[in-house]
PDB file of C-alpha atoms in Angstrom:
ATOM      1  CA  UNK A 157     -16.555  13.845 -16.366  1.00 65.00           C
ATOM      2  CA  UNK A 158     -15.150  10.643 -18.646  1.00 78.00           C
ATOM      3  CA  UNK A 159     -12.360  12.335 -19.480  1.00 84.00           C
ATOM      4  CA  UNK A 160     -11.216  13.407 -15.986  1.00 80.00           C
ATOM      5  CA  UNK A 161     -10.599   9.658 -15.371  1.00 84.00           C
ATOM      6  CA  UNK A 162      -8.960   8.800 -18.539  1.00 91.00           C
ATOM      7  CA  UNK A 163      -7.299  11.885 -18.099  1.00 88.00           C
ATOM      8  CA  UNK A 164      -5.712  10.587 -14.611  1.00 88.00           C
ATOM      9  CA  UNK A 165      -6.028   7.334 -15.027  1.00 91.00           C
ATOM     10  CA  UNK A 166      -3.334   8.296 -17.945  1.00 92.00           C
ATOM     11  CA  UNK A 167      -1.341  10.572 -15.806  1.00 87.00           C
ATOM     12  CA  UNK A 168      -1.993   7.475 -12.888  1.00 90.00           C
ATOM     13  CA  UNK A 169       0.115   4.622 -15.763  1.00 92.00           C
ATOM     14  CA  UNK A 170       2.741   7.466 -16.481  1.00 90.00           C
ATOM     15  CA  UNK A 171       4.087   8.369 -12.763  1.00 89.00           C
ATOM     16  CA  UNK A 172       3.639   5.109 -10.662  1.00 88.00           C
ATOM     17  CA  UNK A 173       5.744   3.415 -14.368  1.00 89.00           C
ATOM     18  CA  UNK A 174       8.287   6.189 -14.208  1.00 87.00           C
ATOM     19  CA  UNK A 175       8.794   5.719 -10.167  1.00 86.00           C
ATOM     20  CA  UNK A 176       8.738   1.654 -10.482  1.00 88.00           C
ATOM     21  CA  UNK A 177      11.037   1.762 -13.325  1.00 88.00           C
ATOM     22  CA  UNK A 178      12.978   4.812 -12.726  1.00 86.00           C
ATOM     23  CA  UNK A 179      13.322   6.384  -9.708  1.00 79.00           C
ATOM     24  CA  UNK A 180      12.623   3.661  -7.184  1.00 79.00           C
ATOM     25  CA  UNK A 181      16.435   3.222  -8.939  1.00 83.00           C
ATOM     26  CA  UNK A 182      17.888   5.961  -7.961  1.00 78.00           C
ATOM     27  CA  UNK A 183      19.165   7.367  -4.896  1.00 78.00           C
ATOM     28  CA  UNK A 184      21.441  10.241  -3.556  1.00 77.00           C
ATOM     29  CA  UNK A 185      24.069   9.698  -0.807  1.00 82.00           C
ATOM     30  CA  UNK A 186      21.754   6.112   0.022  1.00 78.00           C
ATOM     31  CA  UNK A 187      19.183   8.285   1.702  1.00 79.00           C
ATOM     32  CA  UNK A 188      17.386  10.131  -1.124  1.00 84.00           C
ATOM     33  CA  UNK A 189      14.885   8.575  -3.167  1.00 87.00           C
ATOM     34  CA  UNK A 190      12.661  10.939  -5.374  1.00 89.00           C
ATOM     35  CA  UNK A 191       8.991  10.142  -4.310  1.00 91.00           C
ATOM     36  CA  UNK A 192       6.417  11.861  -7.663  1.00 90.00           C
ATOM     37  CA  UNK A 193       3.648   9.836  -7.945  1.00 92.00           C
ATOM     38  CA  UNK A 194       2.364  12.372  -4.697  1.00 95.00           C
ATOM     39  CA  UNK A 195       2.358  14.672  -7.332  1.00 93.00           C
ATOM     40  CA  UNK A 196      -0.512  13.166  -8.233  1.00 93.00           C
ATOM     41  CA  UNK A 197      -2.497  14.110  -5.144  1.00 94.00           C
ATOM     42  CA  UNK A 198      -1.966  17.478  -5.244  1.00 93.00           C
ATOM     43  CA  UNK A 199      -2.585  18.227  -8.371  1.00 91.00           C
ATOM     44  CA  UNK A 200      -6.501  17.448  -7.604  1.00 91.00           C
ATOM     45  CA  UNK A 201      -8.563  20.744  -8.194  1.00 88.00           C
ATOM     46  CA  UNK A 202     -10.914  21.920  -5.624  1.00 88.00           C
ATOM     47  CA  UNK A 203     -14.344  20.788  -5.856  1.00 86.00           C
ATOM     48  CA  UNK A 204     -12.552  16.852  -6.804  1.00 89.00           C
ATOM     49  CA  UNK A 205     -15.403  14.755  -4.428  1.00 91.00           C
ATOM     50  CA  UNK A 206     -13.674  13.835  -1.228  1.00 93.00           C
ATOM     51  CA  UNK A 207     -14.312  10.070  -1.622  1.00 95.00           C
ATOM     52  CA  UNK A 208     -12.734  10.307  -5.211  1.00 93.00           C
ATOM     53  CA  UNK A 209      -9.268  11.157  -3.652  1.00 94.00           C
ATOM     54  CA  UNK A 210      -9.172   8.791  -0.655  1.00 95.00           C
ATOM     55  CA  UNK A 211      -9.906   6.253  -3.594  1.00 95.00           C
ATOM     56  CA  UNK A 212      -6.957   7.211  -6.367  1.00 94.00           C
ATOM     57  CA  UNK A 213      -4.827   8.151  -3.739  1.00 95.00           C
ATOM     58  CA  UNK A 214      -5.217   4.709  -2.036  1.00 96.00           C
ATOM     59  CA  UNK A 215      -5.237   2.641  -5.017  1.00 94.00           C
ATOM     60  CA  UNK A 216      -2.464   5.215  -6.275  1.00 94.00           C
ATOM     61  CA  UNK A 217      -0.049   3.669  -3.187  1.00 93.00           C
ATOM     62  CA  UNK A 218      -1.067  -0.048  -3.202  1.00 94.00           C
ATOM     63  CA  UNK A 219       0.231   0.182  -6.378  1.00 93.00           C
ATOM     64  CA  UNK A 220       3.407   1.729  -5.424  1.00 93.00           C
ATOM     65  CA  UNK A 221       3.354  -0.727  -3.001  1.00 91.00           C
ATOM     66  CA  UNK A 222       3.200  -4.010  -4.750  1.00 92.00           C
ATOM     67  CA  UNK A 223       6.088  -2.577  -7.738  1.00 88.00           C
ATOM     68  CA  UNK A 224       8.457  -1.627  -4.480  1.00 86.00           C
ATOM     69  CA  UNK A 225       7.952  -4.020  -1.806  1.00 85.00           C
ATOM     70  CA  UNK A 226       7.061  -1.624   0.712  1.00 85.00           C
ATOM     71  CA  UNK A 227       3.998  -3.171   1.919  1.00 88.00           C
ATOM     72  CA  UNK A 228       1.595  -1.081   3.357  1.00 89.00           C
ATOM     73  CA  UNK A 229       4.256   1.749   3.760  1.00 92.00           C
ATOM     74  CA  UNK A 230       2.990   4.114   0.195  1.00 92.00           C
ATOM     75  CA  UNK A 231      -0.755   3.576   0.921  1.00 94.00           C
ATOM     76  CA  UNK A 232      -0.853   4.522   4.495  1.00 94.00           C
ATOM     77  CA  UNK A 233       0.466   7.486   3.493  1.00 95.00           C
ATOM     78  CA  UNK A 234      -0.430   8.581   0.520  1.00 95.00           C
ATOM     79  CA  UNK A 235      -4.284   7.905   2.326  1.00 96.00           C
ATOM     80  CA  UNK A 236      -3.537  10.481   4.659  1.00 96.00           C
ATOM     81  CA  UNK A 237      -1.968  13.034   2.212  1.00 96.00           C
ATOM     82  CA  UNK A 238      -5.216  12.498   0.123  1.00 95.00           C
ATOM     83  CA  UNK A 239      -7.322  13.103   2.971  1.00 95.00           C
ATOM     84  CA  UNK A 240      -5.605  15.861   3.863  1.00 95.00           C
ATOM     85  CA  UNK A 241      -5.504  17.644   0.725  1.00 94.00           C
ATOM     86  CA  UNK A 242      -8.779  19.003  -0.067  1.00 92.00           C
ATOM     87  CA  UNK A 243      -7.794  20.824   3.390  1.00 93.00           C
ATOM     88  CA  UNK A 244      -4.409  22.428   2.860  1.00 93.00           C
ATOM     89  CA  UNK A 245      -5.290  23.264  -0.340  1.00 91.00           C
ATOM     90  CA  UNK A 246      -8.184  25.295   0.640  1.00 89.00           C
ATOM     91  CA  UNK A 247      -5.222  27.505   3.371  1.00 89.00           C
ATOM     92  CA  UNK A 248      -3.907  28.259   0.104  1.00 88.00           C
ATOM     93  CA  UNK A 249      -6.849  29.536  -2.052  1.00 83.00           C
ATOM     94  CA  UNK A 250      -8.793  33.278  -1.781  1.00 77.00           C
ATOM     95  CA  UNK A 251     -11.615  31.965  -0.133  1.00 77.00           C
ATOM     96  CA  UNK A 252     -14.013  33.728  -3.394  1.00 79.00           C
ATOM     97  CA  UNK A 253     -11.364  31.034  -5.977  1.00 75.00           C
ATOM     98  CA  UNK A 254     -13.645  28.952  -7.454  1.00 79.00           C
ATOM     99  CA  UNK A 255     -15.659  25.912  -6.935  1.00 81.00           C
ATOM    100  CA  UNK A 256     -13.841  23.944  -9.344  1.00 81.00           C
ATOM    101  CA  UNK A 257     -10.030  25.753  -9.590  1.00 82.00           C
ATOM    102  CA  UNK A 258      -7.639  23.106 -10.591  1.00 82.00           C
ATOM    103  CA  UNK A 259      -4.015  23.371  -8.437  1.00 84.00           C
ATOM    104  CA  UNK A 260      -1.513  24.838 -11.189  1.00 85.00           C
ATOM    105  CA  UNK A 261       1.237  27.016 -10.472  1.00 84.00           C
ATOM    106  CA  UNK A 262       0.268  30.122 -12.608  1.00 79.00           C
ATOM    107  CA  UNK A 263      -3.221  30.142 -11.599  1.00 83.00           C
ATOM    108  CA  UNK A 264      -2.523  29.677  -7.243  1.00 83.00           C
ATOM    109  CA  UNK A 265       1.037  31.129  -8.188  1.00 84.00           C
ATOM    110  CA  UNK A 266       4.472  30.417  -6.752  1.00 90.00           C
ATOM    111  CA  UNK A 267       4.637  31.080  -4.318  1.00 91.00           C
ATOM    112  CA  UNK A 268       1.336  29.611  -3.120  1.00 90.00           C
ATOM    113  CA  UNK A 269       2.292  27.056  -4.658  1.00 92.00           C
ATOM    114  CA  UNK A 270       5.785  25.979  -3.673  1.00 93.00           C
ATOM    115  CA  UNK A 271       4.305  25.989   0.023  1.00 94.00           C
ATOM    116  CA  UNK A 272       1.472  24.282  -0.336  1.00 94.00           C
ATOM    117  CA  UNK A 273       4.253  21.533  -1.808  1.00 95.00           C
ATOM    118  CA  UNK A 274       6.376  21.930   0.602  1.00 96.00           C
ATOM    119  CA  UNK A 275       3.796  21.004   3.776  1.00 96.00           C
ATOM    120  CA  UNK A 276       2.349  17.969   1.774  1.00 96.00           C
ATOM    121  CA  UNK A 277       5.465  16.538   0.541  1.00 96.00           C
ATOM    122  CA  UNK A 278       7.137  16.403   3.473  1.00 96.00           C
ATOM    123  CA  UNK A 279       4.105  15.415   5.847  1.00 96.00           C
ATOM    124  CA  UNK A 280       4.399  13.014   3.466  1.00 95.00           C
ATOM    125  CA  UNK A 281       7.982  11.601   3.266  1.00 94.00           C
ATOM    126  CA  UNK A 282       7.852  11.890   7.182  1.00 94.00           C
ATOM    127  CA  UNK A 283       4.889   9.530   7.707  1.00 94.00           C
ATOM    128  CA  UNK A 284       6.697   7.451   4.624  1.00 92.00           C
ATOM    129  CA  UNK A 285      10.420   6.817   5.982  1.00 90.00           C
ATOM    130  CA  UNK A 286       8.748   6.982  10.106  1.00 89.00           C
ATOM    131  CA  UNK A 287       6.961   3.641   8.819  1.00 89.00           C
ATOM    132  CA  UNK A 288       9.041   2.345   6.377  1.00 86.00           C
ATOM    133  CA  UNK A 289      11.819   2.183   9.644  1.00 81.00           C
ATOM    134  CA  UNK A 290       9.609   1.465  11.946  1.00 77.00           C
ATOM    135  CA  UNK A 291      12.345   2.150  14.695  1.00 69.00           C
ATOM    136  CA  UNK A 292      14.422   5.245  15.885  1.00 68.00           C
ATOM    137  CA  UNK A 293      17.516   3.367  16.210  1.00 77.00           C
ATOM    138  CA  UNK A 294      19.585   5.969  13.871  1.00 80.00           C
ATOM    139  CA  UNK A 295      17.556   8.905  13.367  1.00 81.00           C
ATOM    140  CA  UNK A 296      20.811  10.839  11.979  1.00 85.00           C
ATOM    141  CA  UNK A 297      19.446   8.982   8.475  1.00 82.00           C
ATOM    142  CA  UNK A 298      15.965   8.646   9.628  1.00 83.00           C
ATOM    143  CA  UNK A 299      16.041  12.745   9.359  1.00 87.00           C
ATOM    144  CA  UNK A 300      18.821  12.329   6.381  1.00 88.00           C
ATOM    145  CA  UNK A 301      15.766  10.413   4.059  1.00 87.00           C
ATOM    146  CA  UNK A 302      13.300  13.117   5.573  1.00 91.00           C
ATOM    147  CA  UNK A 303      15.188  16.165   4.376  1.00 91.00           C
ATOM    148  CA  UNK A 304      16.876  14.759   1.279  1.00 91.00           C
ATOM    149  CA  UNK A 305      13.783  12.843  -0.120  1.00 92.00           C
ATOM    150  CA  UNK A 306      10.874  15.865   0.310  1.00 95.00           C
ATOM    151  CA  UNK A 307      14.239  18.454  -1.271  1.00 94.00           C
ATOM    152  CA  UNK A 308      14.803  15.944  -4.182  1.00 93.00           C
ATOM    153  CA  UNK A 309      10.680  15.579  -4.659  1.00 94.00           C
ATOM    154  CA  UNK A 310       9.765  18.996  -4.720  1.00 95.00           C
ATOM    155  CA  UNK A 311      12.562  19.597  -7.103  1.00 94.00           C
ATOM    156  CA  UNK A 312      11.556  17.253  -9.487  1.00 93.00           C
ATOM    157  CA  UNK A 313       7.587  18.830  -8.282  1.00 94.00           C
ATOM    158  CA  UNK A 314       8.877  21.751  -9.727  1.00 93.00           C
ATOM    159  CA  UNK A 315      10.154  21.040 -12.344  1.00 92.00           C
ATOM    160  CA  UNK A 316       7.255  18.949 -14.208  1.00 91.00           C
ATOM    161  CA  UNK A 317       4.797  22.235 -12.770  1.00 89.00           C
ATOM    162  CA  UNK A 318       7.522  24.191 -15.386  1.00 89.00           C
ATOM    163  CA  UNK A 319       6.826  22.375 -18.288  1.00 89.00           C
ATOM    164  CA  UNK A 320       2.662  22.468 -17.498  1.00 78.00           C
ATOM    165  CA  UNK A 321       0.226  23.932 -19.874  1.00 65.00           C
TER     166      UNK A 321
END
């Protein structure tokens, strides 16, 4: 358990620093921003305690909010994804799968992993940009932000997953 906490903390720090120092500065066409830190929540293994997923998600969102100056937006969105992650994960795993099965494309299969990632990232971006905009006045820009950021985030996650052992 101590190794898991140490590994999670290291991944947490790397993703927070990457998001704060590099990825928040990227805006393609003034609407697509990579939100790679959601990958942290996607990788919780099956059987991980739900309270721990919520706690990690909340702290990650709070840290990102402090660096990005988006008060409560990342925290609320990431906590929602953390609450839904165990249930969405169960949809893409066989019922006889190991209780401590890791969430990896090599283990789940690329089709299941891509669908699982797409669902949670799309939901995250939908909630994130809805809370950030808090208005449907310019709904076309809102849809562009959701679509562009979802696509860019998924491409980065799949690239990262392809290099992961």
